[in-house]
């Protein structure tokens, strides 16, 4: 039997250290919000030839110097240019694209998406509401199916997953766009499922191991479900990593999923159950 609960302070310290770094970075620099939230225009230009990114940047600098980001995508075959909101008018963007097409004869405009700043603000507020609503529903469900302390422990673990994922994005300045919200909701759903498996085993063992301590019950339950949790997560991660590597167009979705699902597995084992034990022991001390 693994001694997970006995090292609760260690698990909490590791998580707290990572969260503090991430939240500190977010407080100082903020998240690197993409055009879905800040507004702007995203252009994808198929180059269809060998090209130097700096040559394209020189053209864009004429129109929106310091107001854009550019990167090569699709293994260097295309270039994606993201111009900040209100930096260029529609006519100026069309002129800029035409100049790129003139210099690079075989290039063509693959896609052009414009998002207003007001739309981005509305998306942010709706995303926050969706996260709060999902969290409340999960708390109610777990509280009814198990007990309220299980619900509190599960929500703390979910908050842990979200904060660490946000922290990683803040530290590494990864752009945050609409697919990130879908990924966070998916991470929450996956993590809660993994946590419930352990909680269900704890509930069963409470009936079987009546003379055992809370720590023994939690450790036994975690040990019994550990192989299942790790194998499931590895299977999912292998699939998502394959998608990330082979399907560049949906990396904005697969990238946070890789981070969040790995963190969710950790929190289900090392955070959720130890938190439940802490809450249980605290109640015993209060009623003693």
PDB file of C-alpha atoms in Angstrom:
ATOM      1  CA  UNK A   1       0.000   0.000   0.000  1.00  0.00           C
ATOM      2  CA  UNK A   2       1.368   3.398  -1.014  1.00  0.00           C
ATOM      3  CA  UNK A   3       1.766   6.073   1.679  1.00  0.00           C
ATOM      4  CA  UNK A   4       0.285   9.009  -0.235  1.00  0.00           C
ATOM      5  CA  UNK A   5      -1.608  10.806   2.524  1.00  0.00           C
ATOM      6  CA  UNK A   6       1.366  10.777   4.905  1.00  0.00           C
ATOM      7  CA  UNK A   7       3.238  13.036   2.451  1.00  0.00           C
ATOM      8  CA  UNK A   8       0.379  15.523   2.074  1.00  0.00           C
ATOM      9  CA  UNK A   9       2.561  18.510   2.988  1.00  0.00           C
ATOM     10  CA  UNK A  10       5.024  17.610   0.234  1.00  0.00           C
ATOM     11  CA  UNK A  11       2.316  17.343  -2.450  1.00  0.00           C
ATOM     12  CA  UNK A  12       0.719  20.600  -1.316  1.00  0.00           C
ATOM     13  CA  UNK A  13       4.099  22.375  -1.264  1.00  0.00           C
ATOM     14  CA  UNK A  14       4.955  21.271  -4.816  1.00  0.00           C
ATOM     15  CA  UNK A  15       1.602  22.469  -6.131  1.00  0.00           C
ATOM     16  CA  UNK A  16       1.703  25.713  -4.168  1.00  0.00           C
ATOM     17  CA  UNK A  17       5.202  26.487  -5.471  1.00  0.00           C
ATOM     18  CA  UNK A  18       4.116  26.017  -9.107  1.00  0.00           C
ATOM     19  CA  UNK A  19       0.887  27.980  -8.604  1.00  0.00           C
ATOM     20  CA  UNK A  20       2.672  30.906  -6.908  1.00  0.00           C
ATOM     21  CA  UNK A  21       5.158  31.182  -9.796  1.00  0.00           C
ATOM     22  CA  UNK A  22       2.350  31.049 -12.357  1.00  0.00           C
ATOM     23  CA  UNK A  23       0.044  33.481 -10.572  1.00  0.00           C
ATOM     24  CA  UNK A  24       2.955  35.820  -9.849  1.00  0.00           C
ATOM     25  CA  UNK A  25       3.832  35.905 -13.538  1.00  0.00           C
ATOM     26  CA  UNK A  26       0.182  36.435 -14.418  1.00  0.00           C
ATOM     27  CA  UNK A  27      -0.101  39.319 -11.937  1.00  0.00           C
ATOM     28  CA  UNK A  28       2.985  41.038 -13.378  1.00  0.00           C
ATOM     29  CA  UNK A  29       2.669  40.274 -17.101  1.00  0.00           C
ATOM     30  CA  UNK A  30      -0.897  39.017 -17.460  1.00  0.00           C
ATOM     31  CA  UNK A  31      -1.938  36.325 -19.903  1.00  0.00           C
ATOM     32  CA  UNK A  32      -0.895  36.564 -23.533  1.00  0.00           C
ATOM     33  CA  UNK A  33      -4.439  37.017 -24.827  1.00  0.00           C
ATOM     34  CA  UNK A  34      -4.962  36.281 -28.510  1.00  0.00           C
ATOM     35  CA  UNK A  35      -7.239  38.101 -30.912  1.00  0.00           C
ATOM     36  CA  UNK A  36     -10.267  36.105 -29.764  1.00  0.00           C
ATOM     37  CA  UNK A  37     -10.106  38.109 -26.529  1.00  0.00           C
ATOM     38  CA  UNK A  38      -8.292  41.346 -27.456  1.00  0.00           C
ATOM     39  CA  UNK A  39      -9.665  41.755 -30.950  1.00  0.00           C
ATOM     40  CA  UNK A  40      -7.725  42.017 -34.200  1.00  0.00           C
ATOM     41  CA  UNK A  41      -7.235  40.357 -37.573  1.00  0.00           C
ATOM     42  CA  UNK A  42      -5.596  36.998 -38.223  1.00  0.00           C
ATOM     43  CA  UNK A  43      -4.267  36.418 -41.740  1.00  0.00           C
ATOM     44  CA  UNK A  44      -2.938  33.109 -43.019  1.00  0.00           C
ATOM     45  CA  UNK A  45      -0.995  33.376 -46.258  1.00  0.00           C
ATOM     46  CA  UNK A  46       0.031  30.286 -48.176  1.00  0.00           C
ATOM     47  CA  UNK A  47       3.521  31.041 -49.509  1.00  0.00           C
ATOM     48  CA  UNK A  48       3.803  27.998 -51.821  1.00  0.00           C
ATOM     49  CA  UNK A  49       7.530  28.619 -52.139  1.00  0.00           C
ATOM     50  CA  UNK A  50      10.665  28.943 -50.046  1.00  0.00           C
ATOM     51  CA  UNK A  51      10.707  32.269 -48.219  1.00  0.00           C
ATOM     52  CA  UNK A  52      12.435  34.173 -45.448  1.00  0.00           C
ATOM     53  CA  UNK A  53      10.053  35.228 -42.675  1.00  0.00           C
ATOM     54  CA  UNK A  54      12.023  38.436 -42.129  1.00  0.00           C
ATOM     55  CA  UNK A  55      11.215  39.518 -45.720  1.00  0.00           C
ATOM     56  CA  UNK A  56       7.493  39.253 -44.984  1.00  0.00           C
ATOM     57  CA  UNK A  57       7.965  41.078 -41.681  1.00  0.00           C
ATOM     58  CA  UNK A  58       9.629  44.009 -43.501  1.00  0.00           C
ATOM     59  CA  UNK A  59       6.472  44.456 -45.581  1.00  0.00           C
ATOM     60  CA  UNK A  60       4.152  44.235 -42.574  1.00  0.00           C
ATOM     61  CA  UNK A  61       6.355  46.706 -40.656  1.00  0.00           C
ATOM     62  CA  UNK A  62       5.461  49.366 -43.227  1.00  0.00           C
ATOM     63  CA  UNK A  63       1.805  49.141 -42.221  1.00  0.00           C
ATOM     64  CA  UNK A  64       1.654  47.986 -38.597  1.00  0.00           C
ATOM     65  CA  UNK A  65       5.089  48.232 -36.991  1.00  0.00           C
ATOM     66  CA  UNK A  66       4.940  47.046 -33.382  1.00  0.00           C
ATOM     67  CA  UNK A  67       1.246  46.192 -33.780  1.00  0.00           C
ATOM     68  CA  UNK A  68       1.438  42.622 -35.048  1.00  0.00           C
ATOM     69  CA  UNK A  69       2.827  39.137 -34.470  1.00  0.00           C
ATOM     70  CA  UNK A  70       3.875  36.718 -37.180  1.00  0.00           C
ATOM     71  CA  UNK A  71       4.856  33.064 -37.236  1.00  0.00           C
ATOM     72  CA  UNK A  72       5.377  30.336 -39.780  1.00  0.00           C
ATOM     73  CA  UNK A  73       2.886  27.469 -39.650  1.00  0.00           C
ATOM     74  CA  UNK A  74       2.229  24.200 -41.486  1.00  0.00           C
ATOM     75  CA  UNK A  75       5.926  23.271 -41.337  1.00  0.00           C
ATOM     76  CA  UNK A  76       7.012  26.636 -42.720  1.00  0.00           C
ATOM     77  CA  UNK A  77       4.765  26.507 -45.803  1.00  0.00           C
ATOM     78  CA  UNK A  78       2.420  29.275 -44.582  1.00  0.00           C
ATOM     79  CA  UNK A  79       2.826  32.447 -42.553  1.00  0.00           C
ATOM     80  CA  UNK A  80       0.263  33.619 -40.011  1.00  0.00           C
ATOM     81  CA  UNK A  81       0.086  37.349 -39.292  1.00  0.00           C
ATOM     82  CA  UNK A  82      -1.942  38.620 -36.336  1.00  0.00           C
ATOM     83  CA  UNK A  83      -2.590  42.366 -36.383  1.00  0.00           C
ATOM     84  CA  UNK A  84      -3.823  44.031 -33.182  1.00  0.00           C
ATOM     85  CA  UNK A  85      -7.324  45.483 -33.049  1.00  0.00           C
ATOM     86  CA  UNK A  86      -7.752  48.917 -34.716  1.00  0.00           C
ATOM     87  CA  UNK A  87      -4.109  48.934 -35.915  1.00  0.00           C
ATOM     88  CA  UNK A  88      -5.148  48.744 -39.579  1.00  0.00           C
ATOM     89  CA  UNK A  89      -8.310  49.376 -41.530  1.00  0.00           C
ATOM     90  CA  UNK A  90      -9.745  46.772 -43.888  1.00  0.00           C
ATOM     91  CA  UNK A  91      -8.350  48.681 -46.889  1.00  0.00           C
ATOM     92  CA  UNK A  92      -4.862  48.861 -45.353  1.00  0.00           C
ATOM     93  CA  UNK A  93      -4.909  45.114 -44.640  1.00  0.00           C
ATOM     94  CA  UNK A  94      -5.946  44.429 -48.241  1.00  0.00           C
ATOM     95  CA  UNK A  95      -3.108  46.651 -49.519  1.00  0.00           C
ATOM     96  CA  UNK A  96      -0.574  44.916 -47.273  1.00  0.00           C
ATOM     97  CA  UNK A  97      -1.680  41.466 -48.423  1.00  0.00           C
ATOM     98  CA  UNK A  98      -1.497  42.574 -52.049  1.00  0.00           C
ATOM     99  CA  UNK A  99       2.096  43.783 -51.562  1.00  0.00           C
ATOM    100  CA  UNK A 100       3.056  40.398 -50.063  1.00  0.00           C
ATOM    101  CA  UNK A 101       1.440  38.621 -53.012  1.00  0.00           C
ATOM    102  CA  UNK A 102       3.271  40.914 -55.437  1.00  0.00           C
ATOM    103  CA  UNK A 103       6.685  40.190 -53.908  1.00  0.00           C
ATOM    104  CA  UNK A 104       6.001  36.469 -53.458  1.00  0.00           C
ATOM    105  CA  UNK A 105       4.338  35.579 -56.752  1.00  0.00           C
ATOM    106  CA  UNK A 106       3.031  32.139 -55.797  1.00  0.00           C
ATOM    107  CA  UNK A 107       1.553  33.232 -52.453  1.00  0.00           C
ATOM    108  CA  UNK A 108      -2.191  33.479 -51.800  1.00  0.00           C
ATOM    109  CA  UNK A 109      -4.465  34.480 -48.924  1.00  0.00           C
ATOM    110  CA  UNK A 110      -5.695  31.288 -47.238  1.00  0.00           C
ATOM    111  CA  UNK A 111      -7.874  32.859 -44.539  1.00  0.00           C
ATOM    112  CA  UNK A 112      -8.714  36.186 -42.911  1.00  0.00           C
ATOM    113  CA  UNK A 113     -10.588  36.413 -39.607  1.00  0.00           C
ATOM    114  CA  UNK A 114     -11.400  39.679 -37.835  1.00  0.00           C
ATOM    115  CA  UNK A 115     -12.595  39.901 -34.223  1.00  0.00           C
ATOM    116  CA  UNK A 116     -13.708  43.152 -32.583  1.00  0.00           C
ATOM    117  CA  UNK A 117     -12.486  44.054 -29.082  1.00  0.00           C
ATOM    118  CA  UNK A 118     -16.081  44.131 -27.793  1.00  0.00           C
ATOM    119  CA  UNK A 119     -16.611  40.561 -29.019  1.00  0.00           C
ATOM    120  CA  UNK A 120     -13.452  39.530 -27.158  1.00  0.00           C
ATOM    121  CA  UNK A 121     -14.687  41.099 -23.911  1.00  0.00           C
ATOM    122  CA  UNK A 122     -18.032  39.341 -24.275  1.00  0.00           C
ATOM    123  CA  UNK A 123     -16.234  36.030 -24.859  1.00  0.00           C
ATOM    124  CA  UNK A 124     -14.155  36.531 -21.687  1.00  0.00           C
ATOM    125  CA  UNK A 125     -17.221  37.187 -19.534  1.00  0.00           C
ATOM    126  CA  UNK A 126     -19.106  34.212 -20.977  1.00  0.00           C
ATOM    127  CA  UNK A 127     -16.087  31.962 -20.448  1.00  0.00           C
ATOM    128  CA  UNK A 128     -15.895  32.940 -16.767  1.00  0.00           C
ATOM    129  CA  UNK A 129     -19.652  32.331 -16.342  1.00  0.00           C
ATOM    130  CA  UNK A 130     -19.320  28.914 -18.018  1.00  0.00           C
ATOM    131  CA  UNK A 131     -16.481  27.898 -15.686  1.00  0.00           C
ATOM    132  CA  UNK A 132     -18.364  29.037 -12.562  1.00  0.00           C
ATOM    133  CA  UNK A 133     -21.563  27.292 -13.689  1.00  0.00           C
ATOM    134  CA  UNK A 134     -19.723  24.033 -14.433  1.00  0.00           C
ATOM    135  CA  UNK A 135     -17.981  24.151 -11.052  1.00  0.00           C
ATOM    136  CA  UNK A 136     -21.216  24.724  -9.120  1.00  0.00           C
ATOM    137  CA  UNK A 137     -22.980  21.893 -10.971  1.00  0.00           C
ATOM    138  CA  UNK A 138     -20.115  19.499 -10.185  1.00  0.00           C
ATOM    139  CA  UNK A 139     -20.108  20.521  -6.522  1.00  0.00           C
ATOM    140  CA  UNK A 140     -23.841  19.849  -6.257  1.00  0.00           C
ATOM    141  CA  UNK A 141     -23.580  16.504  -8.080  1.00  0.00           C
ATOM    142  CA  UNK A 142     -20.703  15.201  -5.965  1.00  0.00           C
ATOM    143  CA  UNK A 143     -22.309  16.524  -2.772  1.00  0.00           C
ATOM    144  CA  UNK A 144     -25.498  14.573  -3.554  1.00  0.00           C
ATOM    145  CA  UNK A 145     -23.831  11.392  -4.806  1.00  0.00           C
ATOM    146  CA  UNK A 146     -21.136  11.232  -2.117  1.00  0.00           C
ATOM    147  CA  UNK A 147     -20.888  13.840   0.629  1.00  0.00           C
ATOM    148  CA  UNK A 148     -20.189  17.562   0.730  1.00  0.00           C
ATOM    149  CA  UNK A 149     -16.546  17.090   1.806  1.00  0.00           C
ATOM    150  CA  UNK A 150     -15.896  15.025  -1.319  1.00  0.00           C
ATOM    151  CA  UNK A 151     -17.350  17.908  -3.343  1.00  0.00           C
ATOM    152  CA  UNK A 152     -15.126  20.505  -1.655  1.00  0.00           C
ATOM    153  CA  UNK A 153     -12.026  18.336  -2.169  1.00  0.00           C
ATOM    154  CA  UNK A 154     -12.900  17.781  -5.834  1.00  0.00           C
ATOM    155  CA  UNK A 155     -13.438  21.502  -6.486  1.00  0.00           C
ATOM    156  CA  UNK A 156     -10.108  22.366  -4.824  1.00  0.00           C
ATOM    157  CA  UNK A 157      -8.411  19.817  -7.101  1.00  0.00           C
ATOM    158  CA  UNK A 158     -10.139  21.315 -10.158  1.00  0.00           C
ATOM    159  CA  UNK A 159      -9.101  24.823  -9.132  1.00  0.00           C
ATOM    160  CA  UNK A 160      -5.555  23.465  -8.773  1.00  0.00           C
ATOM    161  CA  UNK A 161      -5.661  22.125 -12.361  1.00  0.00           C
ATOM    162  CA  UNK A 162      -6.974  25.380 -13.818  1.00  0.00           C
ATOM    163  CA  UNK A 163      -4.474  27.566 -11.937  1.00  0.00           C
ATOM    164  CA  UNK A 164      -1.488  25.448 -12.979  1.00  0.00           C
ATOM    165  CA  UNK A 165      -2.610  25.385 -16.627  1.00  0.00           C
ATOM    166  CA  UNK A 166      -3.100  29.163 -16.566  1.00  0.00           C
ATOM    167  CA  UNK A 167       0.284  29.532 -14.858  1.00  0.00           C
ATOM    168  CA  UNK A 168       2.065  27.537 -17.562  1.00  0.00           C
ATOM    169  CA  UNK A 169       0.459  29.731 -20.223  1.00  0.00           C
ATOM    170  CA  UNK A 170       1.448  32.888 -18.336  1.00  0.00           C
ATOM    171  CA  UNK A 171       5.073  31.824 -17.763  1.00  0.00           C
ATOM    172  CA  UNK A 172       5.697  30.638 -21.328  1.00  0.00           C
ATOM    173  CA  UNK A 173       3.621  33.447 -22.924  1.00  0.00           C
ATOM    174  CA  UNK A 174       1.493  31.023 -24.940  1.00  0.00           C
ATOM    175  CA  UNK A 175      -1.390  32.860 -26.684  1.00  0.00           C
ATOM    176  CA  UNK A 176      -4.812  32.265 -25.113  1.00  0.00           C
ATOM    177  CA  UNK A 177      -7.717  32.057 -27.569  1.00  0.00           C
ATOM    178  CA  UNK A 178     -11.233  30.600 -27.642  1.00  0.00           C
ATOM    179  CA  UNK A 179     -10.073  26.935 -27.972  1.00  0.00           C
ATOM    180  CA  UNK A 180      -8.343  27.365 -24.609  1.00  0.00           C
ATOM    181  CA  UNK A 181     -11.751  27.780 -22.920  1.00  0.00           C
ATOM    182  CA  UNK A 182     -13.034  24.592 -24.544  1.00  0.00           C
ATOM    183  CA  UNK A 183      -9.859  22.836 -23.385  1.00  0.00           C
ATOM    184  CA  UNK A 184     -10.268  24.053 -19.790  1.00  0.00           C
ATOM    185  CA  UNK A 185     -13.857  22.765 -19.654  1.00  0.00           C
ATOM    186  CA  UNK A 186     -12.671  19.435 -21.089  1.00  0.00           C
ATOM    187  CA  UNK A 187      -9.864  19.262 -18.509  1.00  0.00           C
ATOM    188  CA  UNK A 188     -12.349  19.908 -15.699  1.00  0.00           C
ATOM    189  CA  UNK A 189     -14.642  17.146 -16.960  1.00  0.00           C
ATOM    190  CA  UNK A 190     -11.796  14.652 -17.363  1.00  0.00           C
ATOM    191  CA  UNK A 191     -10.198  15.478 -14.014  1.00  0.00           C
ATOM    192  CA  UNK A 192     -13.469  15.204 -12.097  1.00  0.00           C
ATOM    193  CA  UNK A 193     -14.099  11.807 -13.678  1.00  0.00           C
ATOM    194  CA  UNK A 194     -10.694  10.554 -12.499  1.00  0.00           C
ATOM    195  CA  UNK A 195     -11.286  11.984  -9.029  1.00  0.00           C
ATOM    196  CA  UNK A 196     -14.729  10.390  -8.725  1.00  0.00           C
ATOM    197  CA  UNK A 197     -13.241   6.954  -9.474  1.00  0.00           C
ATOM    198  CA  UNK A 198     -10.974   7.317  -6.420  1.00  0.00           C
ATOM    199  CA  UNK A 199     -13.746   8.791  -4.271  1.00  0.00           C
ATOM    200  CA  UNK A 200     -16.059   5.920  -5.214  1.00  0.00           C
ATOM    201  CA  UNK A 201     -13.417   3.434  -4.062  1.00  0.00           C
ATOM    202  CA  UNK A 202     -12.948   5.400  -0.815  1.00  0.00           C
ATOM    203  CA  UNK A 203     -16.692   5.206  -0.191  1.00  0.00           C
ATOM    204  CA  UNK A 204     -16.686   1.442  -0.760  1.00  0.00           C
ATOM    205  CA  UNK A 205     -13.655   0.943   1.486  1.00  0.00           C
ATOM    206  CA  UNK A 206     -15.250   2.988   4.255  1.00  0.00           C
ATOM    207  CA  UNK A 207     -17.879   0.255   4.527  1.00  0.00           C
ATOM    208  CA  UNK A 208     -15.348  -2.582   4.279  1.00  0.00           C
ATOM    209  CA  UNK A 209     -12.526  -1.133   6.424  1.00  0.00           C
ATOM    210  CA  UNK A 210     -14.602   0.112   9.360  1.00  0.00           C
ATOM    211  CA  UNK A 211     -11.787  -0.281  11.896  1.00  0.00           C
ATOM    212  CA  UNK A 212      -9.142   1.390   9.729  1.00  0.00           C
ATOM    213  CA  UNK A 213      -8.064   5.019   9.983  1.00  0.00           C
ATOM    214  CA  UNK A 214      -9.058   7.615   7.410  1.00  0.00           C
ATOM    215  CA  UNK A 215      -5.459   7.696   6.170  1.00  0.00           C
ATOM    216  CA  UNK A 216      -5.408   3.915   5.626  1.00  0.00           C
ATOM    217  CA  UNK A 217      -8.700   4.011   3.740  1.00  0.00           C
ATOM    218  CA  UNK A 218      -7.495   6.815   1.465  1.00  0.00           C
ATOM    219  CA  UNK A 219      -4.106   5.190   0.833  1.00  0.00           C
ATOM    220  CA  UNK A 220      -5.695   1.815   0.065  1.00  0.00           C
ATOM    221  CA  UNK A 221      -8.208   3.392  -2.307  1.00  0.00           C
ATOM    222  CA  UNK A 222      -5.538   5.370  -4.154  1.00  0.00           C
ATOM    223  CA  UNK A 223      -3.321   2.277  -4.457  1.00  0.00           C
ATOM    224  CA  UNK A 224      -6.202   0.190  -5.814  1.00  0.00           C
ATOM    225  CA  UNK A 225      -7.084   2.758  -8.493  1.00  0.00           C
ATOM    226  CA  UNK A 226      -3.566   4.027  -9.295  1.00  0.00           C
ATOM    227  CA  UNK A 227      -2.846   1.681 -12.208  1.00  0.00           C
ATOM    228  CA  UNK A 228      -6.215   2.450 -13.771  1.00  0.00           C
ATOM    229  CA  UNK A 229      -5.685   6.228 -13.454  1.00  0.00           C
ATOM    230  CA  UNK A 230      -2.170   6.210 -14.896  1.00  0.00           C
ATOM    231  CA  UNK A 231      -2.983   3.817 -17.755  1.00  0.00           C
ATOM    232  CA  UNK A 232      -6.054   5.843 -18.751  1.00  0.00           C
ATOM    233  CA  UNK A 233      -4.153   9.122 -18.692  1.00  0.00           C
ATOM    234  CA  UNK A 234      -1.232   7.691 -20.682  1.00  0.00           C
ATOM    235  CA  UNK A 235      -3.617   6.382 -23.338  1.00  0.00           C
ATOM    236  CA  UNK A 236      -5.340   9.761 -23.638  1.00  0.00           C
ATOM    237  CA  UNK A 237      -2.046  11.688 -23.640  1.00  0.00           C
ATOM    238  CA  UNK A 238      -0.567   9.510 -26.392  1.00  0.00           C
ATOM    239  CA  UNK A 239      -3.609  10.285 -28.564  1.00  0.00           C
ATOM    240  CA  UNK A 240      -3.533  14.031 -27.851  1.00  0.00           C
ATOM    241  CA  UNK A 241       0.236  14.290 -28.366  1.00  0.00           C
ATOM    242  CA  UNK A 242      -0.181  12.548 -31.723  1.00  0.00           C
ATOM    243  CA  UNK A 243      -2.872  15.060 -32.667  1.00  0.00           C
ATOM    244  CA  UNK A 244      -0.647  17.930 -31.481  1.00  0.00           C
ATOM    245  CA  UNK A 245       2.279  16.706 -33.582  1.00  0.00           C
ATOM    246  CA  UNK A 246       0.380  15.740 -36.728  1.00  0.00           C
ATOM    247  CA  UNK A 247      -2.525  18.235 -36.853  1.00  0.00           C
ATOM    248  CA  UNK A 248      -1.069  21.747 -36.422  1.00  0.00           C
ATOM    249  CA  UNK A 249      -4.410  23.446 -37.118  1.00  0.00           C
ATOM    250  CA  UNK A 250      -5.858  22.399 -33.736  1.00  0.00           C
ATOM    251  CA  UNK A 251      -2.778  22.851 -31.557  1.00  0.00           C
ATOM    252  CA  UNK A 252      -4.515  25.696 -29.696  1.00  0.00           C
ATOM    253  CA  UNK A 253      -6.895  23.029 -28.374  1.00  0.00           C
ATOM    254  CA  UNK A 254      -4.554  20.053 -27.970  1.00  0.00           C
ATOM    255  CA  UNK A 255      -1.764  21.996 -26.233  1.00  0.00           C
ATOM    256  CA  UNK A 256      -3.719  22.953 -23.073  1.00  0.00           C
ATOM    257  CA  UNK A 257      -5.301  19.492 -23.032  1.00  0.00           C
ATOM    258  CA  UNK A 258      -1.860  17.880 -22.734  1.00  0.00           C
ATOM    259  CA  UNK A 259      -0.945  20.139 -19.801  1.00  0.00           C
ATOM    260  CA  UNK A 260      -4.314  19.979 -18.057  1.00  0.00           C
ATOM    261  CA  UNK A 261      -4.903  16.238 -18.315  1.00  0.00           C
ATOM    262  CA  UNK A 262      -1.429  15.464 -16.966  1.00  0.00           C
ATOM    263  CA  UNK A 263      -1.970  17.910 -14.088  1.00  0.00           C
ATOM    264  CA  UNK A 264      -5.479  16.517 -13.546  1.00  0.00           C
ATOM    265  CA  UNK A 265      -4.089  13.015 -13.058  1.00  0.00           C
ATOM    266  CA  UNK A 266      -1.647  14.377 -10.466  1.00  0.00           C
ATOM    267  CA  UNK A 267      -4.358  16.296  -8.597  1.00  0.00           C
ATOM    268  CA  UNK A 268      -6.760  13.334  -8.507  1.00  0.00           C
ATOM    269  CA  UNK A 269      -4.121  11.228  -6.756  1.00  0.00           C
ATOM    270  CA  UNK A 270      -2.075  13.690  -4.718  1.00  0.00           C
ATOM    271  CA  UNK A 271      -4.446  16.600  -4.028  1.00  0.00           C
ATOM    272  CA  UNK A 272      -8.128  15.569  -3.990  1.00  0.00           C
ATOM    273  CA  UNK A 273      -7.884  12.584  -1.620  1.00  0.00           C
ATOM    274  CA  UNK A 274      -5.422  14.231   0.828  1.00  0.00           C
ATOM    275  CA  UNK A 275      -7.722  17.297   0.956  1.00  0.00           C
ATOM    276  CA  UNK A 276     -10.646  15.008   1.781  1.00  0.00           C
ATOM    277  CA  UNK A 277      -8.597  13.424   4.592  1.00  0.00           C
ATOM    278  CA  UNK A 278      -7.725  16.884   5.966  1.00  0.00           C
ATOM    279  CA  UNK A 279     -11.404  17.894   5.947  1.00  0.00           C
ATOM    280  CA  UNK A 280     -12.458  14.625   7.596  1.00  0.00           C
ATOM    281  CA  UNK A 281      -9.862  14.897  10.357  1.00  0.00           C
ATOM    282  CA  UNK A 282     -10.764  18.516  10.961  1.00  0.00           C
ATOM    283  CA  UNK A 283     -14.411  17.554  11.503  1.00  0.00           C
ATOM    284  CA  UNK A 284     -13.380  14.856  13.990  1.00  0.00           C
ATOM    285  CA  UNK A 285     -11.323  17.387  15.966  1.00  0.00           C
ATOM    286  CA  UNK A 286     -14.235  19.846  16.009  1.00  0.00           C
ATOM    287  CA  UNK A 287     -16.765  17.221  17.171  1.00  0.00           C
ATOM    288  CA  UNK A 288     -14.379  15.626  19.687  1.00  0.00           C
TER     289      UNK A 288
END
